[in-house]
Amino acid sequence: QEPLVESGGGSVQAGGSLRLSCATSGYGYGPYSMAWFRQGPGKEREGVAALRSDGVVKYYADSVRGRFTISQDTTKSPLYLQMNSLQPEDTAMYYCAATPRTTTYGASWYLNPEKYNVWGQGTQVTVSS
């Protein structure tokens, strides 16, 4: 059984919305912090949004702030990424990830894929103009 399983990806026109889900098998809300990453064609994997292990503090990449929202209701519930006002540059494979590490560092730490050791297989998001 995979520890993290993403779903909800698909194809949408620019300006549309999608909600990604990540079945977490109990990850999140202490001691795990959770995050969404994406990797576009020919690009490095980049952090999109993160939820610290306290379940309260959230971090967003500048490119998605105000358009994307990360959430998880309880420890055992799925991790979500609500994506609104999608643009072609949002096209990528989206991954959820978990880390047992906690730090007082901010977004630069929590949006760094090297800090995460549990990964899902990804779900593809394609945005057409």
C-alpha positions as a printed Julia matrix, in Angstrom:
129×3 Matrix{Float64}:
   0.0    0.0     0.0
   1.39   3.35   -1.07
   1.65   5.81    1.84
   0.62   8.77   -0.29
  -1.72   8.57   -3.29
  -2.63  11.65   -5.34
  -5.76  12.13   -7.43
  -7.8   14.9    -9.01
  -5.52  15.93  -11.83
  -6.78  16.49  -15.35
  -7.02  18.9   -18.24
  -8.6   22.31  -17.85
  -8.69  25.59  -19.73
  -6.93  28.68  -18.46
  -8.93  30.34  -15.72
 -10.4   27.05  -14.56
 -10.07  25.21  -11.25
  -9.06  21.8    -9.99
  -8.84  20.24   -6.55
  -6.1   17.73   -5.95
  -6.39  15.16   -3.2
  -3.71  13.12   -1.47
  -4.71  10.07    0.54
  -2.29  10.23    3.43
  -2.64   7.01    5.45
  -2.39   8.97    8.66
   0.39  11.38    7.72
   0.09  15.02    8.7
  -0.78  17.05   11.81
   2.12  16.17   14.0
   4.6   14.9    13.66
   4.51  15.21    9.86
   4.5   18.33    7.77
   2.87  17.96    4.36
   3.42  19.68    1.06
   2.57  19.81   -2.61
   5.28  19.97   -5.24
   5.19  20.1    -9.02
   7.52  19.33  -11.88
   6.9   20.69  -15.33
   8.47  19.39  -18.54
  12.2   20.04  -18.48
  11.99  21.78  -15.12
  13.17  21.01  -11.62
  10.72  19.95   -8.95
   9.46  23.02   -7.09
   7.49  23.58   -3.93
   3.95  24.85   -4.38
   2.39  24.83   -0.91
   3.17  23.37    2.51
   1.29  22.75    5.74
   3.42  22.68    8.86
   2.98  19.81   11.32
   0.89  21.98   13.66
  -1.8   22.06   10.99
  -2.01  25.83   11.16
   0.93  27.47    9.41
   0.88  27.37    5.62
   3.48  28.38    3.07
   2.99  29.16   -0.61
   5.25  29.78   -3.57
   4.96  33.34   -4.85
   3.71  32.04   -8.19
   0.59  30.48   -6.65
  -0.16  32.64   -3.61
  -3.74  33.89   -3.75
  -4.75  31.22   -6.27
  -3.93  27.91   -4.53
  -4.98  26.74   -1.05
  -3.55  23.8     0.88
  -5.7   22.15    3.54
  -6.12  19.06    5.67
  -9.05  18.79    8.05
  -7.68  16.17   10.42
  -4.65  13.95   10.73
  -6.29  11.08    8.91
  -8.09  13.08    6.24
  -6.76  13.69    2.74
  -4.47  16.57    1.99
  -6.02  18.93   -0.56
  -4.75  21.52   -2.98
  -7.47  23.79   -4.31
  -6.2   25.44   -7.48
  -8.08  28.4    -8.95
  -7.34  30.72  -11.87
  -5.12  28.08  -13.43
  -2.68  29.19  -16.1
  -0.74  27.25  -18.75
   2.43  27.67  -16.69
   0.78  25.61  -13.94
   0.97  22.57  -16.21
   3.01  19.93  -14.39
   3.0   16.65  -12.53
   1.87  17.39   -8.98
   3.16  15.4    -6.02
   2.29  15.37   -2.35
   5.01  14.67    0.19
   5.53  14.29    3.92
   8.4   14.94    6.29
   8.78  14.1     9.99
  11.15  17.03   10.43
  10.1   20.33   11.95
  11.94  23.61   11.94
  11.49  27.26   12.72
  12.73  28.1     9.25
  10.08  29.39    6.88
   8.96  28.87    3.34
  12.41  28.29    1.9
  12.72  25.17    4.08
   9.17  23.84    3.83
   9.05  24.26    0.05
  12.38  22.49   -0.49
  11.81  18.98   -1.89
  15.07  17.77   -0.33
  13.48  18.04    3.13
  10.79  15.44    2.34
  11.27  11.69    2.48
   7.8   10.29    1.7
   6.35  10.86   -1.76
   3.35   9.94   -3.83
   3.4    8.92   -7.49
   1.95  12.19   -8.77
  -1.07  13.37  -10.71
  -0.88  15.27  -13.99
  -2.37  18.74  -14.4
  -2.59  20.23  -17.89
  -3.83  23.77  -18.47
  -4.54  24.9   -22.03
  -4.75  28.48  -23.2
